Structures are given as C-alpha cells and as structure tokens.
Coordinates of C-alpha atoms in Angstrom, one line a residue:
Chain A
M1072 CA 144.6 129.1 60.0
T1073 CA 144.2 132.9 60.7
T1074 CA 144.1 131.8 64.6
T1075 CA 147.7 130.4 64.2
D1076 CA 149.2 132.6 62.3
R1077 CA 148.3 135.4 64.6
I1078 CA 149.6 133.5 67.6
A1079 CA 152.9 132.8 65.7
T1080 CA 153.4 136.4 64.6
A1081 CA 152.8 137.8 67.9
P1082 CA 155.2 137.2 70.1
N1083 CA 154.2 139.3 72.9
Q1084 CA 150.8 137.7 73.5
V1085 CA 152.7 134.3 73.7
S1086 CA 154.9 135.0 76.6
A1087 CA 151.7 136.6 78.2
T1088 CA 150.3 133.6 78.2
G1089 CA 153.0 131.7 79.2
P1090 CA 156.6 131.1 77.9
E1091 CA 156.8 127.3 78.4
R1092 CA 153.8 126.4 76.6
A1093 CA 155.2 123.8 73.8
P1094 CA 153.8 124.3 70.0
R1095 CA 151.4 121.5 69.5
K1096 CA 151.2 122.2 66.1
R1097 CA 153.7 121.4 63.5
R1098 CA 153.2 124.6 61.9
E1099 CA 153.4 126.9 64.6
S1100 CA 157.4 126.2 64.2
G1101 CA 157.1 128.1 61.0
L1102 CA 158.6 125.5 58.7
T1103 CA 156.4 123.7 56.1
I1104 CA 156.0 120.2 56.3
T1105 CA 158.7 119.8 53.9
Q1106 CA 161.1 122.1 55.3
L1107 CA 160.6 120.1 58.8
W1108 CA 161.0 116.1 56.8
L1109 CA 164.2 117.7 55.5
W1110 CA 165.5 118.8 58.7
R1111 CA 164.6 115.5 60.2
I1112 CA 166.3 113.3 57.4
L1113 CA 169.3 115.6 57.5
L1114 CA 169.2 115.0 61.6
A1115 CA 169.1 111.1 61.1
V1116 CA 171.7 110.7 58.5
S1117 CA 174.0 113.0 60.2
F1118 CA 174.0 110.6 63.3
L1119 CA 174.5 107.8 61.3
V1120 CA 177.5 109.4 60.1
A1121 CA 178.5 110.1 63.1
W1122 CA 178.3 106.7 64.4
E1123 CA 179.8 105.1 61.8
L1124 CA 182.7 107.3 61.8
A1125 CA 183.0 107.2 65.9
S1126 CA 182.9 103.5 65.9
G1127 CA 186.3 102.0 66.2
R1128 CA 188.3 105.9 66.1
V1129 CA 186.6 107.2 69.2
V1130 CA 184.4 104.4 70.8
S1131 CA 185.4 100.2 70.7
E1132 CA 183.4 99.0 67.8
L1133 CA 182.9 95.7 70.1
M1134 CA 180.7 98.3 72.2
V1135 CA 178.6 100.0 69.9
S1136 CA 179.1 98.0 66.4
R1137 CA 178.3 100.5 63.5
P1138 CA 175.7 101.4 61.0
T1139 CA 176.7 99.4 57.9
A1140 CA 177.2 96.3 60.1
V1141 CA 174.0 96.5 61.9
A1142 CA 172.2 97.0 58.3
E1143 CA 174.2 93.9 57.2
R1144 CA 173.3 91.7 60.1
L1145 CA 169.5 93.0 59.5
W1146 CA 169.8 91.9 56.0
I1147 CA 171.0 88.5 56.8
W1148 CA 168.0 88.0 58.9
I1149 CA 165.6 89.1 56.9
T1150 CA 166.4 87.1 54.2
D1151 CA 167.1 83.9 55.9
G1152 CA 163.8 84.2 57.9
T1153 CA 164.9 84.6 61.4
L1154 CA 163.8 87.8 62.0
A1155 CA 160.1 86.9 60.7
E1156 CA 159.8 84.1 62.9
H1157 CA 160.8 86.0 66.0
I1158 CA 159.0 89.0 65.4
L1159 CA 155.9 87.0 64.8
V1160 CA 156.2 85.3 68.3
T1161 CA 156.5 88.7 69.5
A1162 CA 153.8 90.2 67.9
Q1163 CA 151.7 87.6 69.0
A1164 CA 152.4 87.6 72.5
T1165 CA 151.8 91.6 72.4
G1166 CA 148.5 91.3 70.8
L1167 CA 147.1 88.9 72.4
G1168 CA 148.1 90.5 75.8
F1169 CA 147.0 94.0 75.0
L1170 CA 143.5 92.2 73.9
L1171 CA 143.5 90.5 76.9
G1172 CA 144.4 93.4 79.1
A1173 CA 142.5 96.0 77.5
G1174 CA 139.4 94.0 77.5
S1175 CA 139.4 92.9 81.0
G1176 CA 141.0 96.7 82.0
M1177 CA 137.6 98.1 80.5
L1178 CA 135.5 96.0 81.7
A1179 CA 136.8 96.8 85.1
G1180 CA 137.2 100.5 84.8
Y1181 CA 133.6 100.5 83.9
I1182 CA 132.5 98.4 86.8
T1183 CA 134.3 100.0 89.0
A1184 CA 133.3 103.7 88.2
T1185 CA 129.4 102.6 87.6
F1186 CA 129.1 101.2 90.9
R1187 CA 130.7 103.6 93.2
K1188 CA 130.0 101.6 96.2
F1189 CA 131.9 98.6 95.2
G1190 CA 134.7 101.1 93.6
D1191 CA 135.3 102.6 96.6
V1192 CA 136.0 99.3 98.5
V1193 CA 138.7 97.8 95.7
E1194 CA 139.9 101.4 95.2
P1195 CA 143.3 101.0 97.5
A1196 CA 143.5 97.5 96.3
M1197 CA 143.6 98.3 93.1
T1198 CA 146.2 101.3 93.8
A1199 CA 148.7 99.5 95.4
L1200 CA 148.8 97.1 92.8
Y1201 CA 149.2 99.4 90.7
T1202 CA 152.0 101.0 92.1
M1203 CA 153.7 97.9 93.0
P1204 CA 156.2 97.1 90.3
R1205 CA 155.1 94.7 87.8
L1206 CA 158.2 93.1 87.2
A1207 CA 158.2 91.7 90.6
L1208 CA 155.3 89.4 89.4
A1209 CA 157.3 87.5 86.7
P1210 CA 158.6 85.0 88.7
L1211 CA 155.3 83.6 90.3
F1212 CA 153.7 84.1 86.6
I1213 CA 156.7 81.8 85.5
L1214 CA 155.6 79.3 88.4
W1215 CA 152.0 79.2 87.3
F1216 CA 152.1 79.4 83.3
G1217 CA 155.5 77.6 82.7
L1218 CA 157.9 79.2 79.9
G1219 CA 155.3 79.2 77.3
I1220 CA 153.6 81.8 75.6
Q1221 CA 150.7 82.4 78.0
F1222 CA 153.3 83.5 80.4
R1223 CA 154.3 86.3 78.0
V1224 CA 151.0 87.0 77.3
I1225 CA 149.3 87.2 81.1
F1226 CA 152.5 89.3 81.8
A1227 CA 151.9 91.9 79.0
S1228 CA 148.1 91.9 79.7
V1229 CA 148.7 92.2 83.6
I1230 CA 150.8 95.8 82.5
V1231 CA 148.2 97.0 80.1
F1232 CA 145.3 96.2 82.6
F1233 CA 146.3 98.8 84.9
L1234 CA 147.0 101.4 82.2
V1235 CA 143.3 100.9 80.7
Y1236 CA 142.1 100.3 83.6
F1237 CA 142.5 103.7 85.4
N1238 CA 141.9 105.2 82.2
T1239 CA 138.7 104.1 82.0
H1240 CA 137.3 104.4 85.3
F1241 CA 138.3 108.1 85.3
G1242 CA 136.9 108.5 81.8
V1243 CA 133.3 107.0 83.0
K1244 CA 133.6 109.0 86.2
D1245 CA 134.4 112.3 84.4
V1246 CA 131.3 112.2 82.5
K1247 CA 129.1 115.4 82.7
S1248 CA 126.3 114.5 84.9
E1249 CA 124.3 117.2 83.2
L1250 CA 124.6 115.3 80.0
I1251 CA 123.2 111.9 81.9
A1252 CA 120.4 113.8 83.5
T1253 CA 119.6 115.5 80.2
V1254 CA 119.3 112.0 78.4
R1255 CA 117.6 110.4 81.6
L1256 CA 114.7 113.1 80.8
M1257 CA 114.6 111.8 77.3
G1258 CA 113.5 108.7 78.4
A1259 CA 117.0 106.7 78.6
N1260 CA 117.0 103.5 80.7
R1261 CA 120.3 102.6 82.4
F1262 CA 121.7 101.1 79.4
A1263 CA 120.9 103.7 77.1
V1264 CA 122.7 106.2 79.4
A1265 CA 125.9 104.0 79.4
T1266 CA 125.7 103.3 75.7
K1267 CA 124.9 106.5 74.2
V1268 CA 126.4 109.0 76.9
V1269 CA 129.0 107.2 79.1
I1270 CA 130.7 104.7 77.0
P1271 CA 131.4 107.0 74.0
S1272 CA 132.2 109.8 76.4
A1273 CA 135.0 107.8 78.3
L1274 CA 136.7 106.8 75.0
V1275 CA 138.8 109.5 74.7
W1276 CA 140.2 108.7 78.0
V1277 CA 140.3 105.0 77.2
A1278 CA 141.8 105.6 73.4
A1279 CA 144.8 107.5 75.3
G1280 CA 144.7 104.3 78.2
F1281 CA 145.4 102.2 74.7
K1282 CA 147.9 104.7 73.5
L1283 CA 150.2 104.5 76.6
S1284 CA 149.6 100.5 76.8
V1285 CA 150.6 99.4 73.6
P1286 CA 154.3 100.1 73.7
Y1287 CA 154.0 98.6 77.6
A1288 CA 152.9 95.3 76.0
L1289 CA 155.5 95.3 74.2
I1290 CA 157.7 96.1 77.2
G1291 CA 156.1 93.3 78.7
V1292 CA 156.6 90.4 75.7
V1293 CA 160.2 91.3 75.6
V1294 CA 161.3 91.5 79.3
G1295 CA 159.1 88.1 79.4
E1296 CA 161.2 86.6 76.3
M1297 CA 164.6 88.0 77.9
L1298 CA 163.6 86.3 81.1
A1299 CA 162.3 82.8 79.9
S1300 CA 162.0 82.1 76.3
D1301 CA 163.9 80.4 73.4
Q1302 CA 162.1 82.5 70.7
G1303 CA 161.2 86.1 70.2
L1304 CA 163.3 89.3 70.1
G1305 CA 163.6 89.9 73.5
Y1306 CA 165.4 86.2 73.4
L1307 CA 167.1 87.4 70.2
L1308 CA 168.6 90.4 72.1
Q1309 CA 169.6 88.1 75.1
R1310 CA 171.4 85.9 73.1
S1311 CA 173.0 88.8 71.4
A1312 CA 174.2 90.5 74.3
N1313 CA 175.2 87.6 76.0
Q1314 CA 177.5 86.6 73.0
F1315 CA 179.0 90.4 72.8
N1316 CA 177.6 91.0 69.3
A1317 CA 176.6 94.4 69.4
A1318 CA 175.7 94.6 65.5
S1319 CA 173.0 91.7 66.0
T1320 CA 172.1 93.2 69.5
F1321 CA 171.6 97.1 67.8
A1322 CA 169.5 94.9 65.1
T1323 CA 167.0 93.6 67.4
I1324 CA 166.9 97.3 68.8
V1325 CA 166.0 98.6 65.6
T1326 CA 163.5 96.1 65.1
L1327 CA 161.7 96.7 68.1
L1328 CA 161.7 100.3 67.3
V1329 CA 160.2 99.8 64.2
I1330 CA 157.5 98.0 65.6
A1331 CA 156.4 100.4 68.3
V1332 CA 156.5 102.7 65.8
L1333 CA 154.4 100.7 63.8
L1334 CA 152.1 99.8 66.3
D1335 CA 151.6 103.5 67.7
F1336 CA 150.6 104.7 63.7
I1337 CA 148.1 101.3 63.6
L1338 CA 146.3 102.2 66.8
S1339 CA 146.2 105.9 66.0
R1340 CA 144.8 105.4 62.8
L1341 CA 142.0 103.1 64.7
T1342 CA 141.2 105.2 67.4
G1343 CA 141.0 108.1 65.3
R1344 CA 138.1 106.3 63.3
F1345 CA 136.5 106.4 66.2
L1346 CA 137.4 110.1 67.7
G1347 CA 137.9 111.7 64.4
W1348 CA 135.3 114.8 65.7
R1349 CA 137.7 115.8 68.4
T1350 CA 140.2 117.1 65.7
K1351 CA 136.9 118.7 63.9
G1352 CA 136.9 122.5 64.1
A1353 CA 139.7 123.0 66.4
L1354 CA 140.3 126.7 64.8
N1355 CA 136.7 127.9 64.8
P1356 CA 137.2 130.9 66.6
L1357 CA 133.4 130.8 67.9
Chain B
M246 CA 105.8 105.5 74.5
V247 CA 104.5 109.5 74.0
R248 CA 104.5 109.8 70.3
P249 CA 104.0 113.0 68.0
D250 CA 100.3 113.6 67.2
H251 CA 98.8 113.3 71.0
L252 CA 100.6 117.0 71.4
T253 CA 98.3 119.5 69.8
S254 CA 95.2 116.9 71.0
Q255 CA 96.3 117.3 74.3
I256 CA 97.3 121.2 74.2
G257 CA 94.3 122.4 71.8
P258 CA 91.4 123.6 73.9
A259 CA 91.9 124.1 77.8
T260 CA 88.4 121.9 78.4
D261 CA 88.5 118.3 79.1
E262 CA 86.0 117.0 76.3
R263 CA 84.2 114.1 78.1
S264 CA 83.1 116.2 80.9
G265 CA 83.0 119.5 79.5
A266 CA 85.3 120.9 82.8
E267 CA 88.3 122.6 82.7
A268 CA 91.2 120.7 82.2
P269 CA 94.2 120.6 85.0
P270 CA 96.8 122.8 84.7
L271 CA 99.6 121.1 83.1
V272 CA 102.1 121.5 86.5
E273 CA 100.7 122.5 89.8
L274 CA 103.0 122.6 93.0
Q275 CA 100.9 122.3 95.5
Q276 CA 102.6 123.8 99.1
V277 CA 106.0 122.8 98.1
T278 CA 108.9 123.2 100.6
F279 CA 112.1 122.0 99.7
G280 CA 115.5 122.4 101.0
Y281 CA 119.0 121.2 100.3
S282 CA 120.7 118.9 103.1
G283 CA 122.5 121.1 105.5
S284 CA 121.2 124.4 103.8
D285 CA 118.3 126.8 104.6
T286 CA 114.8 125.9 103.0
V287 CA 115.1 126.9 99.4
L288 CA 110.9 126.7 98.6
D289 CA 108.8 127.1 101.3
N290 CA 105.0 126.4 101.0
L291 CA 105.1 127.3 97.3
E292 CA 102.2 127.2 95.1
L293 CA 102.6 127.3 91.2
Q294 CA 100.4 126.4 87.9
V295 CA 101.4 126.4 84.7
R296 CA 98.9 126.4 82.3
R297 CA 98.8 124.6 78.9
G298 CA 99.6 125.8 76.1
E299 CA 101.1 129.1 77.8
F300 CA 104.4 130.5 78.0
L301 CA 105.4 131.0 81.8
A302 CA 108.6 133.2 83.0
L303 CA 110.0 132.7 86.5
L304 CA 111.7 135.7 87.4
G305 CA 113.8 136.5 90.6
P306 CA 117.3 137.1 91.4
S307 CA 119.9 134.5 91.1
G308 CA 120.1 132.0 94.0
C309 CA 116.5 132.7 94.5
G310 CA 115.2 129.0 94.0
K311 CA 114.3 129.2 90.5
T312 CA 116.3 126.4 89.0
T313 CA 115.1 124.5 92.1
I314 CA 111.7 124.5 90.7
M315 CA 112.8 123.4 87.5
N316 CA 114.4 120.4 88.8
L317 CA 110.9 119.4 90.9
V318 CA 109.3 119.6 87.7
A319 CA 111.7 117.6 85.8
G320 CA 111.7 115.1 88.4
F321 CA 115.2 115.4 89.6
V322 CA 114.6 116.3 92.8
R323 CA 111.3 115.3 95.5
P324 CA 109.9 118.1 97.4
Q325 CA 109.8 117.5 101.6
R326 CA 106.6 118.1 101.6
G327 CA 103.9 119.3 99.4
V328 CA 103.4 117.6 95.8
V329 CA 104.2 118.2 92.2
R330 CA 101.3 117.5 90.0
F331 CA 102.1 116.7 86.3
D332 CA 99.0 116.8 83.8
G333 CA 97.1 115.9 86.9
A334 CA 99.2 113.0 88.6
P335 CA 101.6 113.6 91.3
L336 CA 104.8 113.1 89.9
Q337 CA 107.1 110.5 90.8
G338 CA 110.8 109.6 89.1
I339 CA 112.1 111.5 86.2
N340 CA 109.8 113.5 84.1
T341 CA 110.3 112.4 80.8
R342 CA 107.2 114.1 79.2
V343 CA 109.5 117.3 79.6
G344 CA 112.4 118.7 77.5
Y345 CA 115.1 120.6 79.5
M346 CA 117.5 123.1 77.9
T347 CA 119.9 125.0 80.4
Q348 CA 122.8 127.6 79.7
G349 CA 125.3 124.4 79.6
D350 CA 126.1 123.1 76.4
T351 CA 124.7 119.2 76.1
L352 CA 125.7 118.6 72.9
L353 CA 127.4 114.9 72.5
P354 CA 130.8 116.5 70.7
W355 CA 130.9 113.1 69.3
R356 CA 127.5 113.1 67.3
T357 CA 127.0 115.6 64.2
V358 CA 124.2 117.9 64.7
A359 CA 121.5 116.0 63.1
R360 CA 122.6 112.7 65.0
N361 CA 122.5 114.7 68.5
V362 CA 119.0 116.2 67.4
Q363 CA 118.1 111.9 66.6
L364 CA 119.4 110.9 70.2
P365 CA 115.6 111.2 71.8
L366 CA 114.3 109.6 68.7
E367 CA 116.8 106.7 69.0
I368 CA 116.4 106.3 72.8
R369 CA 112.3 106.1 72.6
R370 CA 113.1 103.7 68.9
V371 CA 110.9 105.8 66.8
P372 CA 111.0 103.9 63.5
R373 CA 113.5 105.0 60.8
A374 CA 111.8 106.5 58.6
R375 CA 109.4 108.6 60.9
A376 CA 112.4 109.7 62.8
N377 CA 114.2 111.0 59.4
Q378 CA 111.1 112.8 58.9
L379 CA 111.2 114.9 62.4
I380 CA 115.0 115.4 61.9
D381 CA 114.6 117.1 58.9
S382 CA 111.3 119.1 59.6
Y383 CA 113.1 120.5 63.1
L384 CA 116.3 121.3 61.6
R385 CA 114.7 123.5 59.2
M386 CA 112.4 125.0 61.3
L387 CA 115.4 126.0 63.5
H388 CA 117.9 127.0 60.5
L389 CA 120.0 124.1 61.1
S390 CA 119.5 122.1 57.6
D391 CA 123.1 123.3 56.7
A392 CA 124.6 122.7 59.3
R393 CA 123.3 118.9 59.8
D394 CA 126.6 116.9 59.3
R395 CA 129.0 119.5 61.4
Y396 CA 130.4 118.8 65.0
P397 CA 129.4 120.6 68.0
S398 CA 133.1 122.3 68.0
E399 CA 132.2 123.6 64.6
L400 CA 129.0 125.5 65.5
S401 CA 128.8 129.0 66.4
G402 CA 127.3 129.6 69.7
G403 CA 123.8 130.4 68.2
M404 CA 123.8 127.3 66.2
K405 CA 124.5 125.2 69.2
R406 CA 121.5 126.9 71.1
R407 CA 119.3 126.1 68.0
A408 CA 120.5 122.4 68.0
L409 CA 119.8 122.2 71.7
L410 CA 116.5 123.7 71.3
A411 CA 115.6 121.2 68.2
R412 CA 117.3 118.3 70.3
S413 CA 114.8 119.3 73.6
L414 CA 111.6 119.8 71.2
I415 CA 111.8 116.7 68.7
Y416 CA 110.1 114.5 71.1
E417 CA 107.4 116.6 71.4
P418 CA 107.4 116.7 75.4
A419 CA 104.6 118.2 76.7
M420 CA 106.4 120.7 78.3
L421 CA 110.0 122.9 77.9
L422 CA 111.5 123.9 80.5
M423 CA 114.4 126.7 80.1
D424 CA 116.8 127.5 82.9
E425 CA 118.4 130.6 81.6
P426 CA 119.1 129.4 78.2
F427 CA 120.6 132.6 76.3
A428 CA 122.1 133.6 79.3
A429 CA 125.6 133.2 77.9
L430 CA 124.9 134.5 74.6
D431 CA 126.0 138.6 73.5
A432 CA 122.7 140.9 73.1
Q433 CA 122.3 141.1 69.6
L434 CA 122.4 137.6 69.4
R435 CA 119.9 137.0 71.9
E436 CA 117.5 139.0 70.2
T437 CA 117.4 136.9 67.3
L438 CA 117.4 133.5 69.2
H439 CA 114.3 135.1 70.9
R440 CA 112.6 135.6 67.7
E441 CA 113.1 132.0 66.7
L442 CA 112.2 130.6 70.3
L443 CA 108.7 132.6 69.9
A444 CA 107.7 131.4 66.4
T445 CA 109.1 127.8 66.8
V446 CA 106.8 127.9 70.2
A447 CA 103.5 129.6 68.6
Q448 CA 104.1 126.8 65.5
L449 CA 104.4 123.8 68.1
Q450 CA 101.5 125.4 70.7
Q451 CA 104.4 124.6 73.0
T452 CA 103.8 125.2 77.2
V453 CA 107.2 126.5 78.3
L454 CA 108.4 127.2 81.5
F455 CA 111.3 129.7 81.6
V456 CA 113.6 131.0 84.1
T457 CA 115.5 134.1 83.8
H458 CA 117.1 136.8 86.0
D459 CA 116.4 139.4 83.1
I460 CA 113.2 141.5 83.1
T461 CA 113.2 142.4 79.6
E462 CA 113.5 138.9 78.6
S463 CA 110.7 138.1 80.4
I464 CA 108.5 140.7 79.5
L465 CA 109.4 140.0 75.7
L466 CA 108.9 136.1 75.9
A467 CA 106.1 135.3 78.3
D468 CA 102.3 135.0 78.5
R469 CA 102.8 135.4 82.2
V470 CA 105.5 136.3 84.6
I471 CA 106.0 134.7 88.2
V472 CA 108.3 137.4 90.2
L473 CA 110.2 135.9 92.9
G474 CA 111.7 137.0 96.0
T475 CA 114.8 135.4 97.7
R476 CA 115.2 132.7 99.9
P477 CA 112.9 130.7 100.6
A478 CA 111.4 131.5 97.4
R479 CA 108.3 133.2 97.6
I480 CA 105.8 134.7 94.8
L481 CA 106.1 138.5 95.0
D482 CA 103.1 138.8 92.3
E483 CA 101.7 137.4 89.4
V484 CA 102.5 139.6 85.7
V485 CA 100.3 139.2 83.0
I486 CA 102.1 140.2 79.7
P487 CA 98.9 141.1 77.3
F488 CA 101.3 141.3 73.8
G489 CA 99.7 137.9 72.5
D490 CA 101.5 135.2 70.3
D491 CA 102.3 137.5 67.3
R492 CA 104.5 140.1 68.9
D493 CA 106.7 142.2 67.7
L494 CA 109.8 142.2 69.7
A495 CA 111.3 145.5 68.2
E496 CA 108.3 147.0 68.5
I497 CA 107.1 145.9 72.1
R498 CA 110.3 147.8 73.3
L499 CA 109.7 150.6 72.0
S500 CA 105.5 150.7 73.7
N501 CA 104.8 152.7 76.5
E502 CA 103.1 149.1 77.8
Y503 CA 106.6 147.4 77.9
V504 CA 107.7 150.8 80.1
G505 CA 105.1 150.3 82.5
L506 CA 105.5 146.6 82.9
E507 CA 109.5 146.9 83.1
R508 CA 109.2 149.6 86.0
K509 CA 106.2 147.5 87.8
I510 CA 108.4 144.2 88.1
R511 CA 111.7 146.3 88.7
D512 CA 109.6 147.8 92.1
L513 CA 108.5 144.3 92.8
L514 CA 112.1 143.3 92.7
R515 CA 113.2 145.9 95.1
Q516 CA 111.1 145.4 97.8

C-alpha cells in the first residue's frame, strides 16, 4: 500500500525510471474502484447513445443498425431458443478444441524441452508450422474431417496447440538449474524433479499460454463455422451478414464478446487457484 | 534411505566402535585435479579433509575454486584426476547425503515456508506423522513457526535464509555445504544469522563445509579455516580457531586472539 502511494505521489521518481511504464494496478491511476466503474459505465452508455443517435442520421441504419434493434434481436433469439442452440454448438467445439490442443501442446512442449536433442531436431519444423497461417489448413481439414463438429474441434485445437506448446516449452526450459540441483541433492529422481519442480515452475508460463489461446480457440471455431457449418455462432454471423441484416450481425458479435469475456474470466479464476502464490506479498519491500 | 536417528550415532565419537581405530574423515579429497573444459586448471593436486562434526571454512579470493570444491563434494562434477571420498567410499554420482545452501534463493515460490521445508521429506517418502513432527521442530529451531504459512515472496531476506537452512537440514544430511550463504545480507542481519547458525549446528552436531571470502566470517564461525590461494587453488595454510562450540561472537571480535588470527590470515592472503 505504502509503496504504491509513494510512487503515485512522486512523479519525479516515476519519470526517472521511465515514463512509458503503464500503471498496472488500478489504484495507481488515482481512482477508487467505485469511481473507476462509474467512469466505465458512463463511457459505455455514451457510446451506445451516440450509436443510437448517429444511426439513420449520420450513418445508414442498414450498415450499423442501432442498439435498440440489436437488443430486440437478442431478446427474440434468447426467448425462442435460437441463441442457446447456437451457443451450445460453438461452446462445445471451443471447449473440446481447447482441451485437445492444450493437452497435446503441454505434452509436446514438455517432451521437446526435457529431451533436448529431440527438441533441437524438431525445432525448425515446429517454428515453421507455427509461423504458417493456420487458416490455410482449413480446406485440408474439411477434406479430412468433413463438415461436422470434428473439423472445427481439430481446427481450433491446432491453433491452441502451438500457443500452449511454445509456452510450455520455454517454461520448462526456463526452470532455474539451481532449483533442480538442490532437489537432486535431496534425493529426487527424474520423476520427482519433474513433479516437484519443473511442472509447477513451468505452470506460470503454461497458464499464460492458456490465457492467450482461449480466445483463439473461439476464433478457430467461429471461422470454421463460417466456412462450413449450418449451426453455431459463426454460421449465425455468416448468415446474418449474407442477408444484410446488421442487427442480427451485431447481436451475434455481442454474444461472442460476452462469451469471450466469460471464458477469460473462468480461466483466470481457475489458474488463479493454482497461481495464487504469485499475487501474495507483491508489495513486501523486503 | 538415510534417516533421522543415524546422525548422532554417526557423528558421536570419532572412533570406530568395532575396531577401535580412528574413523575416516567424512570427506577426503585425494590429489584432486579439476578444470572446466576450455579453461585453466582450477584445482591441481588438492588434498583436503573434513572431519566429522567439525565446522570447516574454506577461505579465499573470488574465483579461486572454492565453489568447485563444493560441487565436487556434492557430486555435481567429478575430478579429472584423484578421488573424492565421502564417508570412506569414493563418491559416485550425486551425493544425496549432503545439504547445500548457496547465496541464491532456491525456495520454491509456489510453496509456503512449511511446504518448502517439507520438500526433502516428501522426496524421501518420510511418513506424514514423522514429517510433521520434524517440520514443527525445525521451524521452531529457526524461529519460523509464525511464518510457516507464508510464501517466499512474503518473507524478509533473513527469513528466507532461515527457511533455506531449515530445508537443507531437515533431512539430516551427514554434511552441510554452505557457499557464501549470507553474502547478500547486511552486516547486522548476518551477525544474527551467524549466531543462529552456530546454535543450530551445535545442537545437531552438524558437520559443515563453509565457503567464504570474508575473513571475519570464517574466524567467527569455523573450528578450522583453510586459506586458499588463487588458480589453481592451493592451500596456503590451515588455521585452527580455538574458540570452541560455545562462543560469544560479540566478545570474540574484541579479543586479542581474534585480532591475531585475522592478522595472520590477512598476511597469508597477501602473499
């Protein structure tokens, strides 16, 4: 507490260490939590009002619809079950794709970082596959897996795989050798070194990979649904846009937004349970 | 697995009960030569013994090969020529009968103090009840009982050192290796920790091999100081410190004996 206060009230010091450093903790901006949320709500409301007013006056309603129309559309979809049906399809594919990609990514990352020779051999291949636009694989996957949910799951999992793979790989490699040496003196075998030190230590990186890849899993599934599907939010989006229905298109986008935020929140809570130690004592000056 | 009660019996009298002969030193370096690949020889034909129950300090300028000696005893590296004997037998592989404490922070940041101290017991599959007993007593001995549920990031520098010490000692290693463990601390804190270390070592009758470049520290703590010269490391001399187990560190520093010892070692290092 005192540390942040001191930084906040000593602008000279801050500029001396570097003016570009963005404040991380909300309180460093000088706003209380209540003030902060009031401002945020105010911003959102004024955006919606501006949109509503501009629609049909400044910009054609055909292009941007209007918030009330979007809300109406959402309400219709919610009450007639359309939304739930499509969300379920998308969520299922996203979840499965994420699990598959994250699981295999962790395993592969652990293996290539632990067995260094093997890791060195496959490194260029992994980097090349990672750099390649994954979207280019979609037609191939459609060919292999058809138009069903499998295609979308695999497509999302491939995207997730690389993000988790590289994070795990570097996380495992990053483990301090001093830690490993200490534990080996205590009598730890390979397995104990892995379970007591390497994996927990790499978990910070792995969690970062998870956080990064969840929205990508969603993107993968939605793109897959846009390309080839007759259900899911991606399909809904595609259909709405094809029908020049701006309200429906925006309604789908809002739904996706909510889902993305929700997924991120759930993941943060889950990883927070395992990484709670990282937030402890952050302000301890000693 | 090496377990608790062996310790006192092993270290007790310096004689072998069966034959009545003198037990071998705990550690023996015999004509040890070592160099890292591509560099000069670090150790050349080094002879060194650590006796059971003694506190031996290796004193020398930075880069003289002190840490290499520690790594040899820990089994992290092997001598190119010569033998490292531990408890009479040539050392093979990692030496799991030593505890190692460096100046680095090797506490696992995701574990609380108690769980960090518990780590070696987990690895050695010590039964839960016995482990909890040991954890309690070691935390108490090192004044960490109140901090048992804190994470390393919540600890002060001194508490971290104590936690590391507790973790290195709890599995009752035959020997404790300490490589400048207090180098990063301020003078006052170091003094406190010196006192606590001596009390702990006396209580456990722990054999210690302690590396430092600080003359004062070596005199205050050790029973014997081996003064090393630079690469390749050679033993300049061995200085016996006559203060005994029950020493008052504040008193010692003011004594004529201390001043004499310090001058002697300083002269040795100046050669």
